[in-house]
């Protein structure tokens, strides 16, 4: 079965952490044992693992993290640096395309063709697997130096912008902060509307979230979000936010970071074995129950997004273990049609409807 993962920081891992994602996860872990305490945990994602799990389409990010508190060297201290880093990450994706490892899916036709290519391959997996298809997203908008630059990024292949990340930035308030969009944030959303960029509501602080839904008229998704009613905290969506996204026709991707999955989980303290993939399915199911159907749930793992296996469900060794989800859904009474929707079809349909037409 084709799997669509709506949030992977592939270039960030490759460029910032010097990970050769063409290696197996076992090879990467063996190499990184030399750097224990430096790397952000035991990796779970590489291209061979994506292929092994049938994860044929992903949303791949540009993630040049911005922070002005001189807290970590992995956070850029100025927008100009984050702009340059974003272009470096974009160059990585293009280099992987040149090698035939990745395939950009910037429009509806490219997505539809690639999804069918993977379905055909998975139905009869002989010969070489297709490349991993990706839709380009930006997590945190500071690399867009001014709202008017949105069109430049669209022309470079960007299709989704999540204005927020952690803390406030020039456009909005993000996770761990409180407040509205800035004036530039309002203008950015209008520019995104104008050029055809989609909005990822992930990481927006509550006030910024509601204002963004009022200002932005285009399609909205939540690439990697879980449910606040199951795990308290502003990183999760409350039920009213989920209902508002459902009303907008959004798809919400379930995330695989343990502190977002199970209440009371403490990073670097609680054993990962106390969290299971079954607990992630609780969040998927909650969205489905609020919607009254399975049309708005998906997968957005965020695996290797600044954490590793130590902070993932204990029964997940690599991203290929996403193949365990269908059986869990089936055991809860989900039909094969609804399982396919959750694993890929909801996000594929969303983007086939909302990506631009081919030129």
CSV table of C-alpha atoms in Angstrom, one decimal:
chain,number,residue,atom,x,y,z
A,1,UNK,CA,0.0,0.0,0.0
A,2,UNK,CA,1.3,3.4,-0.9
A,3,UNK,CA,2.2,5.6,2.1
A,4,UNK,CA,2.3,9.4,2.0
A,5,UNK,CA,4.4,11.1,4.7
A,6,UNK,CA,3.4,14.8,5.0
A,7,UNK,CA,6.5,15.9,6.9
A,8,UNK,CA,10.1,14.9,6.6
A,9,UNK,CA,13.2,17.2,7.1
A,10,UNK,CA,15.3,15.4,4.5
A,11,UNK,CA,17.5,18.2,3.4
A,12,UNK,CA,18.0,19.4,6.9
A,13,UNK,CA,19.3,16.0,7.9
A,14,UNK,CA,21.5,15.7,4.9
A,15,UNK,CA,23.0,19.2,5.0
A,16,UNK,CA,22.9,20.2,8.6
A,17,UNK,CA,23.8,16.8,10.0
A,18,UNK,CA,25.8,15.4,7.1
A,19,UNK,CA,23.7,12.3,6.7
A,20,UNK,CA,24.1,10.4,3.5
A,21,UNK,CA,20.4,9.3,3.2
A,22,UNK,CA,21.3,6.9,0.4
A,23,UNK,CA,22.8,4.6,3.0
A,24,UNK,CA,20.7,2.2,5.0
A,25,UNK,CA,19.6,3.3,8.5
A,26,UNK,CA,21.9,0.5,9.9
A,27,UNK,CA,24.9,2.0,8.1
A,28,UNK,CA,24.1,5.5,9.2
A,29,UNK,CA,23.7,4.4,12.8
A,30,UNK,CA,27.0,2.6,12.7
A,31,UNK,CA,28.8,5.7,11.4
A,32,UNK,CA,27.1,8.0,13.9
A,33,UNK,CA,28.1,5.9,16.8
A,34,UNK,CA,31.3,7.8,16.6
A,35,UNK,CA,29.4,11.1,17.4
A,36,UNK,CA,27.3,10.1,20.3
A,37,UNK,CA,25.9,13.1,22.1
A,38,UNK,CA,26.4,15.3,19.1
A,39,UNK,CA,23.8,14.0,16.6
A,40,UNK,CA,20.1,14.4,17.4
A,41,UNK,CA,19.4,10.7,18.2
A,42,UNK,CA,19.6,7.4,16.3
A,43,UNK,CA,18.2,8.0,12.8
A,44,UNK,CA,15.1,6.3,11.5
A,45,UNK,CA,14.9,7.7,7.9
A,46,UNK,CA,16.9,7.0,4.8
A,47,UNK,CA,15.9,6.5,1.1
A,48,UNK,CA,16.2,2.7,1.3
A,49,UNK,CA,13.9,2.7,4.3
A,50,UNK,CA,11.3,4.9,2.5
A,51,UNK,CA,11.4,2.5,-0.4
A,52,UNK,CA,11.1,-0.6,1.8
A,53,UNK,CA,8.1,0.8,3.5
A,54,UNK,CA,6.3,1.9,0.3
A,55,UNK,CA,6.6,5.5,1.4
A,56,UNK,CA,6.6,6.8,-2.2
A,57,UNK,CA,5.5,10.4,-1.7
A,58,UNK,CA,6.6,12.9,1.0
A,59,UNK,CA,6.4,16.5,1.8
A,60,UNK,CA,10.0,17.5,2.1
A,61,UNK,CA,11.0,20.6,3.9
A,62,UNK,CA,13.3,23.6,3.8
A,63,UNK,CA,14.1,24.0,7.5
A,64,UNK,CA,16.7,26.7,8.3
A,65,UNK,CA,15.8,27.3,11.9
A,66,UNK,CA,16.0,30.8,13.2
A,67,UNK,CA,16.7,31.8,16.8
A,68,UNK,CA,18.0,35.0,18.2
A,69,UNK,CA,18.8,33.9,21.8
A,70,UNK,CA,22.2,32.5,21.0
A,71,UNK,CA,21.0,29.2,22.2
A,72,UNK,CA,22.2,26.6,19.7
A,73,UNK,CA,24.6,26.7,16.8
A,74,UNK,CA,22.1,24.8,14.7
A,75,UNK,CA,19.8,27.8,14.8
A,76,UNK,CA,20.6,30.7,12.5
A,77,UNK,CA,20.9,34.1,14.1
A,78,UNK,CA,19.7,36.2,11.1
A,79,UNK,CA,17.3,35.9,8.3
A,80,UNK,CA,20.0,36.4,5.6
A,81,UNK,CA,21.7,33.2,6.9
A,82,UNK,CA,18.4,31.3,7.0
A,83,UNK,CA,17.7,32.5,3.4
A,84,UNK,CA,21.1,31.2,2.3
A,85,UNK,CA,20.6,27.9,4.1
A,86,UNK,CA,17.2,27.4,2.6
A,87,UNK,CA,18.7,27.7,-0.9
A,88,UNK,CA,21.5,25.2,0.2
A,89,UNK,CA,18.8,22.7,1.2
A,90,UNK,CA,17.0,23.4,-2.1
A,91,UNK,CA,20.2,22.6,-3.9
A,92,UNK,CA,20.4,19.3,-2.1
A,93,UNK,CA,16.9,18.3,-3.4
A,94,UNK,CA,17.9,19.2,-6.9
A,95,UNK,CA,21.1,17.2,-6.7
A,96,UNK,CA,19.0,14.2,-5.6
A,97,UNK,CA,16.7,14.7,-8.5
A,98,UNK,CA,19.7,14.7,-10.9
A,99,UNK,CA,20.7,11.3,-9.5
A,100,UNK,CA,17.2,10.0,-9.9
A,101,UNK,CA,16.7,9.4,-6.2
A,102,UNK,CA,14.0,12.0,-5.8
A,103,UNK,CA,11.3,13.4,-8.1
A,104,UNK,CA,9.8,16.8,-7.6
A,105,UNK,CA,6.0,16.9,-7.8
A,106,UNK,CA,5.1,20.6,-8.3
A,107,UNK,CA,1.8,20.2,-10.1
A,108,UNK,CA,-1.3,18.1,-10.2
A,109,UNK,CA,-0.4,16.0,-13.2
A,110,UNK,CA,3.1,15.2,-11.8
A,111,UNK,CA,1.6,14.1,-8.5
A,112,UNK,CA,-1.2,11.9,-10.1
A,113,UNK,CA,1.3,10.2,-12.4
A,114,UNK,CA,3.8,9.5,-9.7
A,115,UNK,CA,1.2,8.2,-7.2
A,116,UNK,CA,0.0,5.8,-9.9
A,117,UNK,CA,3.6,4.8,-10.7
A,118,UNK,CA,4.1,3.8,-7.0
A,119,UNK,CA,0.7,2.0,-6.8
A,120,UNK,CA,1.6,-0.1,-9.8
A,121,UNK,CA,5.1,-0.9,-8.5
A,122,UNK,CA,3.7,-1.9,-5.0
A,123,UNK,CA,1.1,-4.1,-6.6
A,124,UNK,CA,3.9,-5.9,-8.5
A,125,UNK,CA,7.3,-5.0,-7.0
A,126,UNK,CA,9.7,-6.1,-9.7
A,127,UNK,CA,12.6,-4.2,-11.1
A,128,UNK,CA,13.8,-0.9,-9.7
A,129,UNK,CA,11.5,1.2,-7.5
A,130,UNK,CA,10.4,4.6,-8.7
A,131,UNK,CA,12.1,7.6,-7.1
A,132,UNK,CA,10.7,9.1,-4.0
A,133,UNK,CA,8.3,11.9,-5.0
A,134,UNK,CA,8.3,15.1,-3.0
A,135,UNK,CA,6.3,18.3,-2.6
A,136,UNK,CA,8.5,21.1,-1.4
A,137,UNK,CA,7.5,22.9,1.8
A,138,UNK,CA,9.0,25.5,4.1
A,139,UNK,CA,8.8,25.1,7.9
A,140,UNK,CA,9.1,28.6,9.4
A,141,UNK,CA,8.9,31.5,6.9
A,142,UNK,CA,11.9,33.7,7.8
A,143,UNK,CA,13.8,32.6,4.6
A,144,UNK,CA,11.1,34.6,2.8
A,145,UNK,CA,12.9,37.9,3.4
A,146,UNK,CA,9.8,40.0,2.6
A,147,UNK,CA,6.2,39.1,1.7
A,148,UNK,CA,6.7,40.2,-1.9
A,149,UNK,CA,9.3,37.4,-2.3
A,150,UNK,CA,6.7,34.7,-2.0
A,151,UNK,CA,6.5,34.5,-5.8
A,152,UNK,CA,10.2,34.0,-6.2
A,153,UNK,CA,10.0,31.0,-3.9
A,154,UNK,CA,7.0,29.6,-5.8
A,155,UNK,CA,9.0,29.9,-9.0
A,156,UNK,CA,11.8,28.0,-7.3
A,157,UNK,CA,9.4,25.1,-6.7
A,158,UNK,CA,8.1,25.8,-3.2
A,159,UNK,CA,4.4,24.8,-2.9
A,160,UNK,CA,3.7,25.0,0.9
A,161,UNK,CA,4.6,27.5,3.6
A,162,UNK,CA,4.2,27.0,7.3
A,163,UNK,CA,4.8,30.5,8.7
A,164,UNK,CA,5.6,29.4,12.2
A,165,UNK,CA,8.0,27.1,14.0
A,166,UNK,CA,9.1,27.5,17.6
A,167,UNK,CA,8.7,30.9,19.2
A,168,UNK,CA,7.9,34.2,17.5
A,169,UNK,CA,9.3,35.3,14.1
A,170,UNK,CA,8.8,38.2,11.7
A,171,UNK,CA,5.5,36.8,10.5
A,172,UNK,CA,3.7,35.1,13.4
A,173,UNK,CA,3.8,33.5,16.8
A,174,UNK,CA,4.7,29.8,16.9
A,175,UNK,CA,4.8,26.9,19.4
A,176,UNK,CA,5.7,28.1,22.9
A,177,UNK,CA,4.7,31.7,22.3
A,178,UNK,CA,1.4,33.6,22.3
A,179,UNK,CA,0.3,36.3,20.0
A,180,UNK,CA,-1.1,37.2,16.5
A,181,UNK,CA,0.3,37.4,13.1
A,182,UNK,CA,2.4,40.5,12.5
A,183,UNK,CA,1.5,43.0,9.8
A,184,UNK,CA,4.1,41.3,7.5
A,185,UNK,CA,2.5,38.0,8.4
A,186,UNK,CA,-0.9,39.2,7.2
A,187,UNK,CA,0.7,40.5,4.0
A,188,UNK,CA,2.6,37.2,3.5
A,189,UNK,CA,-0.6,35.2,3.6
A,190,UNK,CA,-2.2,37.5,1.0
A,191,UNK,CA,0.9,37.1,-1.2
A,192,UNK,CA,0.7,33.3,-0.8
A,193,UNK,CA,-2.9,33.4,-1.8
A,194,UNK,CA,-2.0,35.5,-4.8
A,195,UNK,CA,0.8,33.2,-6.1
A,196,UNK,CA,-0.8,29.9,-5.2
A,197,UNK,CA,1.2,28.8,-2.1
A,198,UNK,CA,-0.6,26.6,0.3
A,199,UNK,CA,-0.7,27.2,4.0
A,200,UNK,CA,0.5,24.7,6.6
A,201,UNK,CA,-1.1,25.6,9.9
A,202,UNK,CA,1.4,23.5,11.9
A,203,UNK,CA,3.2,25.3,14.7
A,204,UNK,CA,1.0,28.4,14.7
A,205,UNK,CA,0.2,29.7,18.2
A,206,UNK,CA,-3.5,29.7,18.8
A,207,UNK,CA,-4.1,33.4,18.1
A,208,UNK,CA,-2.0,33.3,15.0
A,209,UNK,CA,-3.8,30.1,13.9
A,210,UNK,CA,-7.3,31.6,14.1
A,211,UNK,CA,-6.1,34.9,12.4
A,212,UNK,CA,-4.4,32.9,9.6
A,213,UNK,CA,-7.6,31.0,8.9
A,214,UNK,CA,-9.5,34.3,8.7
A,215,UNK,CA,-6.9,36.1,6.4
A,216,UNK,CA,-5.9,33.2,4.1
A,217,UNK,CA,-8.5,32.2,1.6
A,218,UNK,CA,-6.6,29.3,-0.1
A,219,UNK,CA,-6.2,25.6,0.9
A,220,UNK,CA,-4.9,24.8,4.3
A,221,UNK,CA,-3.3,21.6,5.7
A,222,UNK,CA,-1.8,20.6,9.1
A,223,UNK,CA,1.2,18.5,8.0
A,224,UNK,CA,2.3,17.1,11.4
A,225,UNK,CA,-0.1,17.7,14.3
A,226,UNK,CA,-1.7,15.6,17.1
A,227,UNK,CA,-4.7,16.2,19.3
A,228,UNK,CA,-4.7,18.4,22.4
A,229,UNK,CA,-7.6,16.6,23.9
A,230,UNK,CA,-5.4,13.5,24.1
A,231,UNK,CA,-2.1,15.3,25.0
A,232,UNK,CA,-2.3,18.7,26.5
A,233,UNK,CA,-0.1,21.5,25.2
A,234,UNK,CA,-0.1,24.2,22.5
A,235,UNK,CA,1.9,22.0,20.1
A,236,UNK,CA,-1.3,20.0,19.6
A,237,UNK,CA,-4.6,21.1,17.9
A,238,UNK,CA,-7.6,21.5,20.1
A,239,UNK,CA,-10.9,20.1,19.0
A,240,UNK,CA,-12.2,23.5,17.7
A,241,UNK,CA,-9.1,23.9,15.6
A,242,UNK,CA,-9.5,20.4,14.2
A,243,UNK,CA,-13.1,21.1,13.3
A,244,UNK,CA,-12.2,24.4,11.6
A,245,UNK,CA,-9.6,22.6,9.5
A,246,UNK,CA,-12.1,19.9,8.6
A,247,UNK,CA,-14.5,22.6,7.5
A,248,UNK,CA,-11.8,24.0,5.3
A,249,UNK,CA,-11.2,20.6,3.6
A,250,UNK,CA,-7.8,20.1,5.3
A,251,UNK,CA,-5.9,16.9,6.0
A,252,UNK,CA,-4.1,16.5,9.3
A,253,UNK,CA,-1.0,14.4,9.5
A,254,UNK,CA,-0.3,12.4,12.7
A,255,UNK,CA,3.1,13.1,14.1
A,256,UNK,CA,5.5,10.5,15.7
A,257,UNK,CA,7.3,12.5,18.3
A,258,UNK,CA,6.6,10.8,21.6
A,259,UNK,CA,5.9,13.9,23.7
A,260,UNK,CA,3.1,14.7,21.3
A,261,UNK,CA,1.7,11.2,21.4
A,262,UNK,CA,1.3,10.2,25.0
A,263,UNK,CA,0.5,12.5,28.0
A,264,UNK,CA,3.1,12.6,30.7
A,265,UNK,CA,6.0,11.6,28.3
A,266,UNK,CA,9.2,13.5,29.3
A,267,UNK,CA,12.0,13.8,26.8
A,268,UNK,CA,15.1,11.9,27.7
A,269,UNK,CA,13.4,10.5,30.8
A,270,UNK,CA,10.4,8.4,29.8
A,271,UNK,CA,11.2,5.1,28.1
A,272,UNK,CA,10.2,5.1,24.4
A,273,UNK,CA,8.9,1.5,25.0
A,274,UNK,CA,6.0,3.0,26.9
A,275,UNK,CA,4.7,4.6,23.7
A,276,UNK,CA,3.4,2.5,20.8
A,277,UNK,CA,2.3,3.1,17.2
A,278,UNK,CA,-1.2,2.1,18.6
A,279,UNK,CA,-1.0,5.4,20.6
A,280,UNK,CA,-0.5,7.4,17.3
A,281,UNK,CA,-3.6,5.7,15.9
A,282,UNK,CA,-5.5,7.1,18.9
A,283,UNK,CA,-4.9,10.6,17.4
A,284,UNK,CA,-5.8,9.5,13.9
A,285,UNK,CA,-9.0,8.0,15.2
A,286,UNK,CA,-9.8,11.1,17.2
A,287,UNK,CA,-9.7,13.3,14.1
A,288,UNK,CA,-11.9,10.7,12.2
A,289,UNK,CA,-14.4,10.7,15.0
A,290,UNK,CA,-14.6,14.6,15.0
A,291,UNK,CA,-15.0,14.5,11.2
A,292,UNK,CA,-17.5,11.6,11.2
A,293,UNK,CA,-15.4,10.0,8.4
A,294,UNK,CA,-11.8,9.1,7.5
A,295,UNK,CA,-11.4,11.9,4.9
A,296,UNK,CA,-9.2,14.3,6.9
A,297,UNK,CA,-6.6,12.1,8.6
A,298,UNK,CA,-3.2,11.3,7.3
A,299,UNK,CA,0.4,10.6,8.3
A,300,UNK,CA,3.0,13.3,8.9
A,301,UNK,CA,5.7,11.6,11.0
A,302,UNK,CA,8.4,14.3,11.4
A,303,UNK,CA,10.7,11.4,12.0
A,304,UNK,CA,14.4,12.6,12.5
A,305,UNK,CA,13.0,16.1,12.9
A,306,UNK,CA,15.5,16.9,15.7
A,307,UNK,CA,15.0,13.6,17.5
A,308,UNK,CA,15.7,10.0,16.9
A,309,UNK,CA,14.6,6.5,17.6
A,310,UNK,CA,14.9,7.2,21.4
A,311,UNK,CA,11.9,9.6,21.1
A,312,UNK,CA,9.8,7.5,18.7
A,313,UNK,CA,7.2,4.8,19.6
A,314,UNK,CA,9.1,1.8,20.9
A,315,UNK,CA,7.8,-0.5,18.2
A,316,UNK,CA,9.1,1.7,15.4
A,317,UNK,CA,12.7,1.0,14.4
A,318,UNK,CA,12.7,2.8,11.1
A,319,UNK,CA,10.2,4.7,9.0
A,320,UNK,CA,9.5,1.5,7.1
A,321,UNK,CA,7.5,0.4,10.2
A,322,UNK,CA,4.7,2.7,9.2
A,323,UNK,CA,3.4,-0.5,7.4
A,324,UNK,CA,2.2,-1.6,10.8
A,325,UNK,CA,-0.5,1.1,10.9
A,326,UNK,CA,-3.0,-0.5,8.5
A,327,UNK,CA,-3.4,-3.6,10.7
A,328,UNK,CA,-4.0,-1.5,13.7
A,329,UNK,CA,-6.7,0.5,11.9
A,330,UNK,CA,-8.3,-2.7,10.6
A,331,UNK,CA,-8.4,-4.1,14.2
A,332,UNK,CA,-10.4,-1.0,15.1
A,333,UNK,CA,-13.0,-1.6,12.4
A,334,UNK,CA,-11.7,0.7,9.6
A,335,UNK,CA,-12.5,-0.5,6.1
A,336,UNK,CA,-9.8,-1.1,3.5
A,337,UNK,CA,-11.0,2.0,1.7
A,338,UNK,CA,-10.7,4.2,4.8
A,339,UNK,CA,-7.3,2.7,5.6
A,340,UNK,CA,-6.0,3.7,2.1
A,341,UNK,CA,-7.4,7.2,2.6
A,342,UNK,CA,-5.4,7.6,5.8
A,343,UNK,CA,-2.2,6.1,4.5
A,344,UNK,CA,-2.1,8.1,1.3
A,345,UNK,CA,-5.2,8.9,-0.5
A,346,UNK,CA,-6.4,11.9,1.6
A,347,UNK,CA,-3.2,13.8,1.0
A,348,UNK,CA,-2.9,12.7,-2.6
A,349,UNK,CA,-6.5,13.9,-3.3
A,350,UNK,CA,-5.9,17.1,-1.4
A,351,UNK,CA,-2.8,18.0,-3.5
A,352,UNK,CA,-4.3,16.8,-6.8
A,353,UNK,CA,-7.1,19.3,-6.1
A,354,UNK,CA,-4.9,22.2,-4.8
A,355,UNK,CA,-1.5,22.1,-6.6
A,356,UNK,CA,-1.3,24.2,-9.7
A,357,UNK,CA,-2.0,22.9,-13.1
A,358,UNK,CA,1.0,21.9,-15.2
A,359,UNK,CA,2.4,24.7,-17.3
